[in-house]
mmCIF file of C-alpha atoms in Angstrom:
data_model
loop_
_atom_site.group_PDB
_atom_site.id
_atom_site.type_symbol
_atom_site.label_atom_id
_atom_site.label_comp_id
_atom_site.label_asym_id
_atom_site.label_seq_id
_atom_site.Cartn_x
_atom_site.Cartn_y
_atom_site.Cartn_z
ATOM 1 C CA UNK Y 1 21.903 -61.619 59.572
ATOM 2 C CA UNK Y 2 25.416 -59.092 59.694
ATOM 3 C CA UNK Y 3 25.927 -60.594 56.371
ATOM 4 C CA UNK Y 4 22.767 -59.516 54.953
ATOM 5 C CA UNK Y 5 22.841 -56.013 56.362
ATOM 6 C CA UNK Y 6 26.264 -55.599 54.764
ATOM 7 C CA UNK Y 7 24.970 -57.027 51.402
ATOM 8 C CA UNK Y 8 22.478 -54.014 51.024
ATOM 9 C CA UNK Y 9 25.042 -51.671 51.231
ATOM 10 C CA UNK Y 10 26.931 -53.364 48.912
ATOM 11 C CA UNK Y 11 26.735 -51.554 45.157
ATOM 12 C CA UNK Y 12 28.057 -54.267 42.987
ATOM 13 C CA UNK Y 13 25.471 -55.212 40.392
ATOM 14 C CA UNK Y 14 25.511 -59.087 41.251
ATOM 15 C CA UNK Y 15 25.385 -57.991 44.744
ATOM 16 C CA UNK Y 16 22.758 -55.661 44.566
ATOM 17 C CA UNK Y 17 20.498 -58.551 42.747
ATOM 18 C CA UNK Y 18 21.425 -60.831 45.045
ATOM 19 C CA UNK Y 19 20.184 -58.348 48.287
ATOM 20 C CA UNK Y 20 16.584 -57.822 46.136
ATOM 21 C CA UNK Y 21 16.295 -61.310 45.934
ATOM 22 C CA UNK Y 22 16.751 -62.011 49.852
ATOM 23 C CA UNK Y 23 14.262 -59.082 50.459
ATOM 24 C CA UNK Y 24 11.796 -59.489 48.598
ATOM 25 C CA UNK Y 25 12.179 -63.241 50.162
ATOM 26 C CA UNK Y 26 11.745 -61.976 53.788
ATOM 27 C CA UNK Y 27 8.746 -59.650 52.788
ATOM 28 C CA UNK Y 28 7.035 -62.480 51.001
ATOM 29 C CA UNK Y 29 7.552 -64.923 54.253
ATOM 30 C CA UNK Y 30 7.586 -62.509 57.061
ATOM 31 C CA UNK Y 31 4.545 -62.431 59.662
ATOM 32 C CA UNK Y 32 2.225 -60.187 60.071
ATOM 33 C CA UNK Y 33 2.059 -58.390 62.192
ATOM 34 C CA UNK Y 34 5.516 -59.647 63.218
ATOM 35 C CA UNK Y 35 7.900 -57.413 65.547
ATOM 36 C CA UNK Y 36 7.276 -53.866 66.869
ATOM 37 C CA UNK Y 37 9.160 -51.347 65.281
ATOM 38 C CA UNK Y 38 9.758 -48.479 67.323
ATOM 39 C CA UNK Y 39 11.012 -45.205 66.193
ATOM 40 C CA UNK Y 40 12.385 -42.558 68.569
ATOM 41 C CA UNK Y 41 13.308 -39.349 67.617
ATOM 42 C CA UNK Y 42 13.804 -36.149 69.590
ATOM 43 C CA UNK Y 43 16.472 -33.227 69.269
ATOM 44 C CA UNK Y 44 20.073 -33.593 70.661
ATOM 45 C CA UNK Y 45 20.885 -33.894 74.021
ATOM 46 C CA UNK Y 46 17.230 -35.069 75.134
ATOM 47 C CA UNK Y 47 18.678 -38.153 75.934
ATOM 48 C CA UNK Y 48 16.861 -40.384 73.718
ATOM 49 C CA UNK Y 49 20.254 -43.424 73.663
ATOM 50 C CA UNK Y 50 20.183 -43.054 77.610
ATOM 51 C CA UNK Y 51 16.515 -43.777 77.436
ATOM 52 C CA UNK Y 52 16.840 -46.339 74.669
ATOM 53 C CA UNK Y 53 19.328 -48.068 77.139
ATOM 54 C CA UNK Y 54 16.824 -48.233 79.948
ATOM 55 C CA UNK Y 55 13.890 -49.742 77.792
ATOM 56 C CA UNK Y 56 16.749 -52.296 76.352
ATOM 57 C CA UNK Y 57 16.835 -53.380 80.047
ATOM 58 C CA UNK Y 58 13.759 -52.901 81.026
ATOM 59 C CA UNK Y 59 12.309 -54.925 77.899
ATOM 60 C CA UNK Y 60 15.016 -57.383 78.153
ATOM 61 C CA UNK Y 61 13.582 -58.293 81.625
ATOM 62 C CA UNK Y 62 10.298 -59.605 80.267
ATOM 63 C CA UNK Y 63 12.387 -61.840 77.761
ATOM 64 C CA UNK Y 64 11.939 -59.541 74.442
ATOM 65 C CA UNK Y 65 14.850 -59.867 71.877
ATOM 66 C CA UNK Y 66 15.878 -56.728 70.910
ATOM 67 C CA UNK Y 67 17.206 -54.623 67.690
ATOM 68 C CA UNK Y 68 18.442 -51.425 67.689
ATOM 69 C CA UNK Y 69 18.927 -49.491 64.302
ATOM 70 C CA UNK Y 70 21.108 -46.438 65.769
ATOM 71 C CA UNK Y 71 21.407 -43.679 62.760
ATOM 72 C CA UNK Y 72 24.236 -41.370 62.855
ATOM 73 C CA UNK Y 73 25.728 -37.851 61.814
ATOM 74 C CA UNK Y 74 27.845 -38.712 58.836
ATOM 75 C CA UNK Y 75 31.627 -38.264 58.445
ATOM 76 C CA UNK Y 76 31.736 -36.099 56.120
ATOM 77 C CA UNK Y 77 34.976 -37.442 54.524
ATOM 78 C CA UNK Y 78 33.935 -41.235 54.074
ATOM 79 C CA UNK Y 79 30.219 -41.373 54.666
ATOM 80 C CA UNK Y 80 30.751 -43.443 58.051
ATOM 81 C CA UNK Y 81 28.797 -43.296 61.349
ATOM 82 C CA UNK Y 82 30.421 -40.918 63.618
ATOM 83 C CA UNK Y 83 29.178 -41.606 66.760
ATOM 84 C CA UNK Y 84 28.424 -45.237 67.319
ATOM 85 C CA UNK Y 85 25.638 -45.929 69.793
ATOM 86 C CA UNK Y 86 26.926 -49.044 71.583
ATOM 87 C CA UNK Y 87 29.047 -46.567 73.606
ATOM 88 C CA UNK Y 88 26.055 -45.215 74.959
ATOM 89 C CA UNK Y 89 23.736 -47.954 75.351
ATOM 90 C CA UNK Y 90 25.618 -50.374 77.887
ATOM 91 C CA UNK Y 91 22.236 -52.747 78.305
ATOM 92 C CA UNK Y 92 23.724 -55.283 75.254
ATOM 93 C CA UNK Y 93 26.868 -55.915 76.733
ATOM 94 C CA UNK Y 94 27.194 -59.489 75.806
ATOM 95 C CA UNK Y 95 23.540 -60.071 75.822
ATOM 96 C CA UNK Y 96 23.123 -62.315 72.532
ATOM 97 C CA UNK Y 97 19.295 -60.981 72.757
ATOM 98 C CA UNK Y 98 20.629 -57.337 72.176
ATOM 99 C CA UNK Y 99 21.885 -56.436 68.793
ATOM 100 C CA UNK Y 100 22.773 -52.945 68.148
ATOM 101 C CA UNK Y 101 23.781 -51.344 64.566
ATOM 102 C CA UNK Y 102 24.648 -48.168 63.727
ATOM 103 C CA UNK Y 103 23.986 -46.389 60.025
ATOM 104 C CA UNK Y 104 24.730 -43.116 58.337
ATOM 105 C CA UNK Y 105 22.262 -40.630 57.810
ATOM 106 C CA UNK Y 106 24.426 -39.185 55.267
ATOM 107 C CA UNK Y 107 22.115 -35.843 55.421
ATOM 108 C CA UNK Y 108 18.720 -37.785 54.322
ATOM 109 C CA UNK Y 109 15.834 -35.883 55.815
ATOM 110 C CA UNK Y 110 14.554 -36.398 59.077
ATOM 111 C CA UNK Y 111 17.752 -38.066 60.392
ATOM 112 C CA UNK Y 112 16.767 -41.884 58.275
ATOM 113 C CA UNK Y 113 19.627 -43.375 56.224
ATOM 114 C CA UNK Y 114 18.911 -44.678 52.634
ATOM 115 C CA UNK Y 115 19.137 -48.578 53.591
ATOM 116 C CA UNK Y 116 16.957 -48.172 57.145
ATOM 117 C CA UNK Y 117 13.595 -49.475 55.379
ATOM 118 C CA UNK Y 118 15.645 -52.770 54.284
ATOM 119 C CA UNK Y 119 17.542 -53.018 57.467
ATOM 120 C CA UNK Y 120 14.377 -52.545 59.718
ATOM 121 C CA UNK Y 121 12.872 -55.510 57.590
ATOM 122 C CA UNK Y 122 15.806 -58.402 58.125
ATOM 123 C CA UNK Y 123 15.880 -57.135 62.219
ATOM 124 C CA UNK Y 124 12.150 -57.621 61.895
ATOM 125 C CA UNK Y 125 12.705 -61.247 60.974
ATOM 126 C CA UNK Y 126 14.675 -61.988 63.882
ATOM 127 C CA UNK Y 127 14.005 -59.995 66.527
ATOM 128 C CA UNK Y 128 10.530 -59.054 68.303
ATOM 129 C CA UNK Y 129 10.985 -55.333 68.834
ATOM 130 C CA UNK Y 130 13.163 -53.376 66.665
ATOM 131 C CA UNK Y 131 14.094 -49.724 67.612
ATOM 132 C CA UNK Y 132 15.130 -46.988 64.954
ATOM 133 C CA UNK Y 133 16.929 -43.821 66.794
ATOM 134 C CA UNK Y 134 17.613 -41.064 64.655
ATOM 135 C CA UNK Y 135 19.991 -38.216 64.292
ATOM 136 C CA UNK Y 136 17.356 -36.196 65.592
ATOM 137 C CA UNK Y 137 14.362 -34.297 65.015
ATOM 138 C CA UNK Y 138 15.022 -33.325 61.063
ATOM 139 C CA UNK Y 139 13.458 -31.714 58.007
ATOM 140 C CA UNK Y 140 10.571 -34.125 57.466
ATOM 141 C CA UNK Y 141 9.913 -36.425 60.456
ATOM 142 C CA UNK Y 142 7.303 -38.302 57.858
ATOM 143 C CA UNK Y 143 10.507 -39.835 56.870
ATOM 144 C CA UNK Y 144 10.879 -41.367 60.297
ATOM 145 C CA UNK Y 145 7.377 -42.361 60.588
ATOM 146 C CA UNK Y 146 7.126 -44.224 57.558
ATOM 147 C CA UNK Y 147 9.774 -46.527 58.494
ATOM 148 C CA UNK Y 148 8.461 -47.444 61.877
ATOM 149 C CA UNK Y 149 4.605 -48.975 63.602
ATOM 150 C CA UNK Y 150 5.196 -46.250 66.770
ATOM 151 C CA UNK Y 151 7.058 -43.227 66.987
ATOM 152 C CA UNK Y 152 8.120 -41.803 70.402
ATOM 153 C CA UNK Y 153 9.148 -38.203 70.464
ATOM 154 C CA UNK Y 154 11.453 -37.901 73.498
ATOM 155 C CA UNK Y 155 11.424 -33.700 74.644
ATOM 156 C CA UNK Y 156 14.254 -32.291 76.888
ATOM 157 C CA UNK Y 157 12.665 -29.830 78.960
ATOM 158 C CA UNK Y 158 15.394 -27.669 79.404
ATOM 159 C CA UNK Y 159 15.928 -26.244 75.977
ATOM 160 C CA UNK Y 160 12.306 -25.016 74.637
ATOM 161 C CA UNK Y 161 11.588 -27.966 72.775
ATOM 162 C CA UNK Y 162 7.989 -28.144 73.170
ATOM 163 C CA UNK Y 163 8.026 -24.606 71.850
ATOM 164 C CA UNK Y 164 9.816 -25.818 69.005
ATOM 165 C CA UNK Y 165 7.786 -28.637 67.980
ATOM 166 C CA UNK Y 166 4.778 -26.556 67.612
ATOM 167 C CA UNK Y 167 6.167 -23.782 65.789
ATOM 168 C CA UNK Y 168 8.073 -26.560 63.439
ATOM 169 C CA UNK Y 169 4.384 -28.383 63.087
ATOM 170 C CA UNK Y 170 5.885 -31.999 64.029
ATOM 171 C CA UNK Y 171 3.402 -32.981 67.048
ATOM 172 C CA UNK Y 172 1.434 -34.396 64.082
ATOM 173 C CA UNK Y 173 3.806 -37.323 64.022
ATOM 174 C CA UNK Y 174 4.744 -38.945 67.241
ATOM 175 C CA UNK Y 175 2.100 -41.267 68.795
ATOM 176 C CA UNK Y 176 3.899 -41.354 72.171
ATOM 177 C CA UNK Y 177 5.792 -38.300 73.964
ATOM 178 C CA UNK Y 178 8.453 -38.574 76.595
ATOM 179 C CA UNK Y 179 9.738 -35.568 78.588
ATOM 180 C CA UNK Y 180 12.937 -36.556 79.294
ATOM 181 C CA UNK Y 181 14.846 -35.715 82.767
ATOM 182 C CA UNK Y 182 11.750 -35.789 84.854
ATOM 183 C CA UNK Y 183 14.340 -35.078 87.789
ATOM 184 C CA UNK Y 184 14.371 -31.593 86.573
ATOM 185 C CA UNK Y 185 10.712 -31.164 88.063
ATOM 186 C CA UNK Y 186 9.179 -27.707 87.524
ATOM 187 C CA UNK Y 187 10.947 -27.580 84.007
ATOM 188 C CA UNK Y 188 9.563 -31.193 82.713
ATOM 189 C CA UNK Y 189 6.448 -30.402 84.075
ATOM 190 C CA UNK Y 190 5.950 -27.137 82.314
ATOM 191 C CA UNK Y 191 7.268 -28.737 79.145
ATOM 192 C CA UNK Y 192 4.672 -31.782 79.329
ATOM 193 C CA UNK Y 193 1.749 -29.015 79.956
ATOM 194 C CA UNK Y 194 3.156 -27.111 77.028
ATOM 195 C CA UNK Y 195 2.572 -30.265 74.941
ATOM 196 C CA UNK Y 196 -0.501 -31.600 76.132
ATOM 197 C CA UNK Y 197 -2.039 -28.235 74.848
ATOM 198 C CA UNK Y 198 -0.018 -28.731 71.697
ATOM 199 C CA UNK Y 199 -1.702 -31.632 71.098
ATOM 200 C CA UNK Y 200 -4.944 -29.790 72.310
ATOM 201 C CA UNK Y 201 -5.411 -27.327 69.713
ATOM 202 C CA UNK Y 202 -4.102 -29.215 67.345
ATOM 203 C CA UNK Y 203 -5.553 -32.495 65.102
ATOM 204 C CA UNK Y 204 -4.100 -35.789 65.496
ATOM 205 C CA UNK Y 205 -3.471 -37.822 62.593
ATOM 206 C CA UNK Y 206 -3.755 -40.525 64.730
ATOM 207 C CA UNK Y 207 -7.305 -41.396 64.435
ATOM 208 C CA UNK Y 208 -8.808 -42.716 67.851
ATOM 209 C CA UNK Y 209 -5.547 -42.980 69.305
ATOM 210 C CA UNK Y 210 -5.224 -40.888 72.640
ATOM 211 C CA UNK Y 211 -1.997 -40.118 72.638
ATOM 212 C CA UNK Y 212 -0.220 -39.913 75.633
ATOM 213 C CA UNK Y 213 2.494 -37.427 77.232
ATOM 214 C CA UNK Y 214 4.476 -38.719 79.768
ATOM 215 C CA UNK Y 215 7.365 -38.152 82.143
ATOM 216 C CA UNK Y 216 9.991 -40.116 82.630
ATOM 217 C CA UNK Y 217 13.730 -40.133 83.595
ATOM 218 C CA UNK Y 218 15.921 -42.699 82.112
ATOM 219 C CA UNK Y 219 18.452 -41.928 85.093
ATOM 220 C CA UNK Y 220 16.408 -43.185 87.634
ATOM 221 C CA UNK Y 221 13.856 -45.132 85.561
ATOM 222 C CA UNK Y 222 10.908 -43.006 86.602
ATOM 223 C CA UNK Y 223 8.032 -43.303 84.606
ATOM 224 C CA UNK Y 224 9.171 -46.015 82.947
ATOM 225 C CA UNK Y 225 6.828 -48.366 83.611
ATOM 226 C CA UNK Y 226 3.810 -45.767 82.274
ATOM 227 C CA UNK Y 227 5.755 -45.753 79.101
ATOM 228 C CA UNK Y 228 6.297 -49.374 78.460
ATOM 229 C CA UNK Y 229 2.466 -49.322 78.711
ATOM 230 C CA UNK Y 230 1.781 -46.336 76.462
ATOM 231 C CA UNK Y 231 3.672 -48.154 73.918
ATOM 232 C CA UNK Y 232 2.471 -51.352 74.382
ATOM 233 C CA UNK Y 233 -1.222 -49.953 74.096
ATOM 234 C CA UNK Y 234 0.002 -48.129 70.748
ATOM 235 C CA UNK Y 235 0.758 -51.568 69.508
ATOM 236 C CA UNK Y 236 -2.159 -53.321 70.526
ATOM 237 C CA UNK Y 237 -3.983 -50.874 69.244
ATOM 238 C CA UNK Y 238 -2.968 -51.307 65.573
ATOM 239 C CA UNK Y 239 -2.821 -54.947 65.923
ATOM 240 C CA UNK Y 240 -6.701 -55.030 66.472
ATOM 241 C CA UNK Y 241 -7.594 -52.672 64.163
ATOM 242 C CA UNK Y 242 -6.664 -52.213 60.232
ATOM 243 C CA UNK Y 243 -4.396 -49.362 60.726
ATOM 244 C CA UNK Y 244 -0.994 -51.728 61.094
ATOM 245 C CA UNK Y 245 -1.464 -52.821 57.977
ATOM 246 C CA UNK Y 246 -2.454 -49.349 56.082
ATOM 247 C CA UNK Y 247 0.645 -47.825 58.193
ATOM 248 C CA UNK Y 248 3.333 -50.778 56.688
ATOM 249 C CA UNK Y 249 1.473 -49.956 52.665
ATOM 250 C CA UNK Y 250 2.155 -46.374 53.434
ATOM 251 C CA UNK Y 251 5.646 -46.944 54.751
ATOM 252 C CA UNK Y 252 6.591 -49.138 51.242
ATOM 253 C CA UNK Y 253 5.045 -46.706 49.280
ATOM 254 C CA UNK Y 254 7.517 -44.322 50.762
ATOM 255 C CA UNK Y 255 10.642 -46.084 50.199
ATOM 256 C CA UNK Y 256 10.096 -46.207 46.408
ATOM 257 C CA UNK Y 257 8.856 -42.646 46.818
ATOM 258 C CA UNK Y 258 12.558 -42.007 48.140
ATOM 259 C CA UNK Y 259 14.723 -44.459 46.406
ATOM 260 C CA UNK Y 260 13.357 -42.521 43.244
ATOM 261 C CA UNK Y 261 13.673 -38.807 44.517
ATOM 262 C CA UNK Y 262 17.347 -39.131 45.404
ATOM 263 C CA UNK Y 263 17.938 -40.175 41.791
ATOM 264 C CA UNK Y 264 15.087 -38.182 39.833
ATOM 265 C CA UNK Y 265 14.143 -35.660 41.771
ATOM 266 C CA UNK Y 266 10.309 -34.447 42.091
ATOM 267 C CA UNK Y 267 9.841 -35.009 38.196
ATOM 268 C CA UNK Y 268 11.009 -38.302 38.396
ATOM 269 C CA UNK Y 269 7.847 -39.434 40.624
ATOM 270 C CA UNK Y 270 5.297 -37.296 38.778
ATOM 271 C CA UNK Y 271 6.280 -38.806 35.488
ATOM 272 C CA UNK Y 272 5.364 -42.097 37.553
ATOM 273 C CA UNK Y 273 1.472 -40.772 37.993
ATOM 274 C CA UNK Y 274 3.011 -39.045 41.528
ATOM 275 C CA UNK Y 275 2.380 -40.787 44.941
ATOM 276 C CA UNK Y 276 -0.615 -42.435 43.810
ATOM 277 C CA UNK Y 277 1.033 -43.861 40.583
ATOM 278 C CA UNK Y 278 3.445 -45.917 42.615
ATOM 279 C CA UNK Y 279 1.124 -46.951 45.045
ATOM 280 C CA UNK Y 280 -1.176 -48.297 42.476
ATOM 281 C CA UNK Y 281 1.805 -50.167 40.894
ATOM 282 C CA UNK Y 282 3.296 -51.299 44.222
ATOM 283 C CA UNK Y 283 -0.834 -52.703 44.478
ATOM 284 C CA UNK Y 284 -0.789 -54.454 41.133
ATOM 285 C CA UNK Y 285 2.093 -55.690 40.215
ATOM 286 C CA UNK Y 286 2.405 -57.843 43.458
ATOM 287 C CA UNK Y 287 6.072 -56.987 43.477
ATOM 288 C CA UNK Y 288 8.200 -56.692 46.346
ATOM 289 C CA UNK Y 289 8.843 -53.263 47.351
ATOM 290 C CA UNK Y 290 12.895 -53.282 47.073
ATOM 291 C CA UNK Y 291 12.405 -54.687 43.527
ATOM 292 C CA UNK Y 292 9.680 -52.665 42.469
ATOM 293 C CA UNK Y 293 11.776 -49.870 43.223
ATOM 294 C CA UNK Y 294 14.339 -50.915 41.159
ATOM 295 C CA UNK Y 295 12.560 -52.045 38.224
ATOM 296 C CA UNK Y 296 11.047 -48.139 38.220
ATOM 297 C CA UNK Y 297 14.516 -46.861 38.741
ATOM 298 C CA UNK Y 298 15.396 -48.895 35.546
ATOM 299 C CA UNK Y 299 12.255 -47.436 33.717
ATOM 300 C CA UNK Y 300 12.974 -44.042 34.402
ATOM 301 C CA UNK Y 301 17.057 -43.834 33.396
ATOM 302 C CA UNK Y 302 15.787 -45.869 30.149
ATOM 303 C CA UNK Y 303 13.321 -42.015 29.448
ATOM 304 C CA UNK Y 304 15.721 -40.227 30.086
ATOM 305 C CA UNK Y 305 18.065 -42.267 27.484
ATOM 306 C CA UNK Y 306 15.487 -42.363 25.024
ATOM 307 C CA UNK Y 307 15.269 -38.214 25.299
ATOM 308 C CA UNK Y 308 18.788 -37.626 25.053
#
């Protein structure tokens, strides 16, 4: 498994074939619905690693294996992860069930890196929850949903951030809150009122889902119980109805989508027939996602060679 999260990063042409072969392999032969894939986003300092580190042990206990997909600031200078979330999620240890990574965002919208959609695939395969943490609440957090089956929006209440997320339009997102640092009382409280009539006013792209806003502390592990339920009830509610599977088409759709921005631009897709266009080829051409994306990539540069 390390070797085939290196290989994706890996640039080489023979390489690069060789990591499109072994994912479109493990898309082809992966289970459906297979693991949960948890997103968890929030702004900094709401503690979302400390509270990743008590669901690690908290899921752990029930006998879950365990991914975590950390995404980092970049370094600047090489590109790197800065930060490196194993320091601050001590629940893995030398727990063989526990596997923590850490990726560069390298400035992608809404705190994703470029290879999280193939990562999140091989930690699928092997694990049977996989959690994406990102940089933090970012320019598009459609970037983060797309990438994961649940995503839990962790608030600190001691910085406005309710407040924020309204004005900023991103309640639309999350299925599951968390205010964060319960032990703060009168300030958490006020915060999960402020997004309860958020969520109120506003409509949820969530369908029937009642999505819940809880309080927790990852300190002292209160409310952590409620939210191990909340997103265990997110879960089983795609798994018995056919959102899952719409959810995982929408989330390959927009890899290709992105994979062909960052190199074309806007233009690029709408010479492609636009969102729809690639969906209808992703539909069609029963290719796998990673290579369908490529093979488009190829079409496009081969226009623009033909123009110049």
């Amino acid at each position: 498994m390390p070797e085939a999260l290196n290989l994706i990063d890996d640039q080489r042409p023979a390489q690069r074939r060789a990591a499109l072969a072994i994912l479109d392999e493990l898309e082809a032969r992966s289970a459906f619905p297979g693991a949960h894939r948890l997103g968890v986003t929030g702004t900094p300092g709401a503690g979302k690693s400390t509270l990743i580190d008590a669901l690690l042990r908290a899921l752990r206990a029930r006998g879950e294996t365990l991914a975590v997909l950390a995404v980092d600031p970049s370094s600047r200078a090489s590109g790197g992860a800065l930060l490196g979330d194993r320091v601050r999620m001590r629940a893995a240890g030398e727990d063989p069930g526990i596997f923590i990574r850490s990726m560069a965002a390298r400035e992608q919208l809404g705190g994703t890196a470029a290879g999280a959609h193939a990562s999140v695939l091989i930690l699928s395969c092997v694990f049977d929850r996989v959690i994406v943490e990102t940089v933090g609440v970012g320019q598009s957090e459609s970037d983060v949903h797309s990438l994961v089956d649940t995503l839990l929006l962790v608030a600190n209440p001691s910085s406005g951030d309710a407040l924020q997320f309204m004005k900023a339009g991103l309640l639309e997102w999350p299925d599951v809150f968390a205010v964060n640092k319960s032990d703060l009382g009168a300030e958490a409280a006020r915060t999960r009122s402020e997004l309860e009539s958020g969520l109120a006013v506003g409509e949820s792209a969530s369908g029937e889902w009642r999505r819940a806003v809880l309080q927790v502390s990852a300190r002292d592990g209160t409310g952590l119980d409620a939210l191990q339920q909340a997103l265990d009830a997110h879960r089983d509610h795609l798994s018995t109805s056919e959102t899952l599977a719409a959810r995982r088409e929408a989330g390959r759709v927009a890899h290709v989508l992105s994979a062909l921005r960052e190199r074309f631009g806007s233009r690029g897709v709408e010479a492609l027939g636009g969102a729809t266009g690639v969906a209808n080829r992703l539909r069609e051409s029963g290719a796998g996602t990673f290579s369908l994306a490529a093979q488009l990539d190829a079409e496009l540069d081969a226009a623009l060679a033909a123009r110049s």
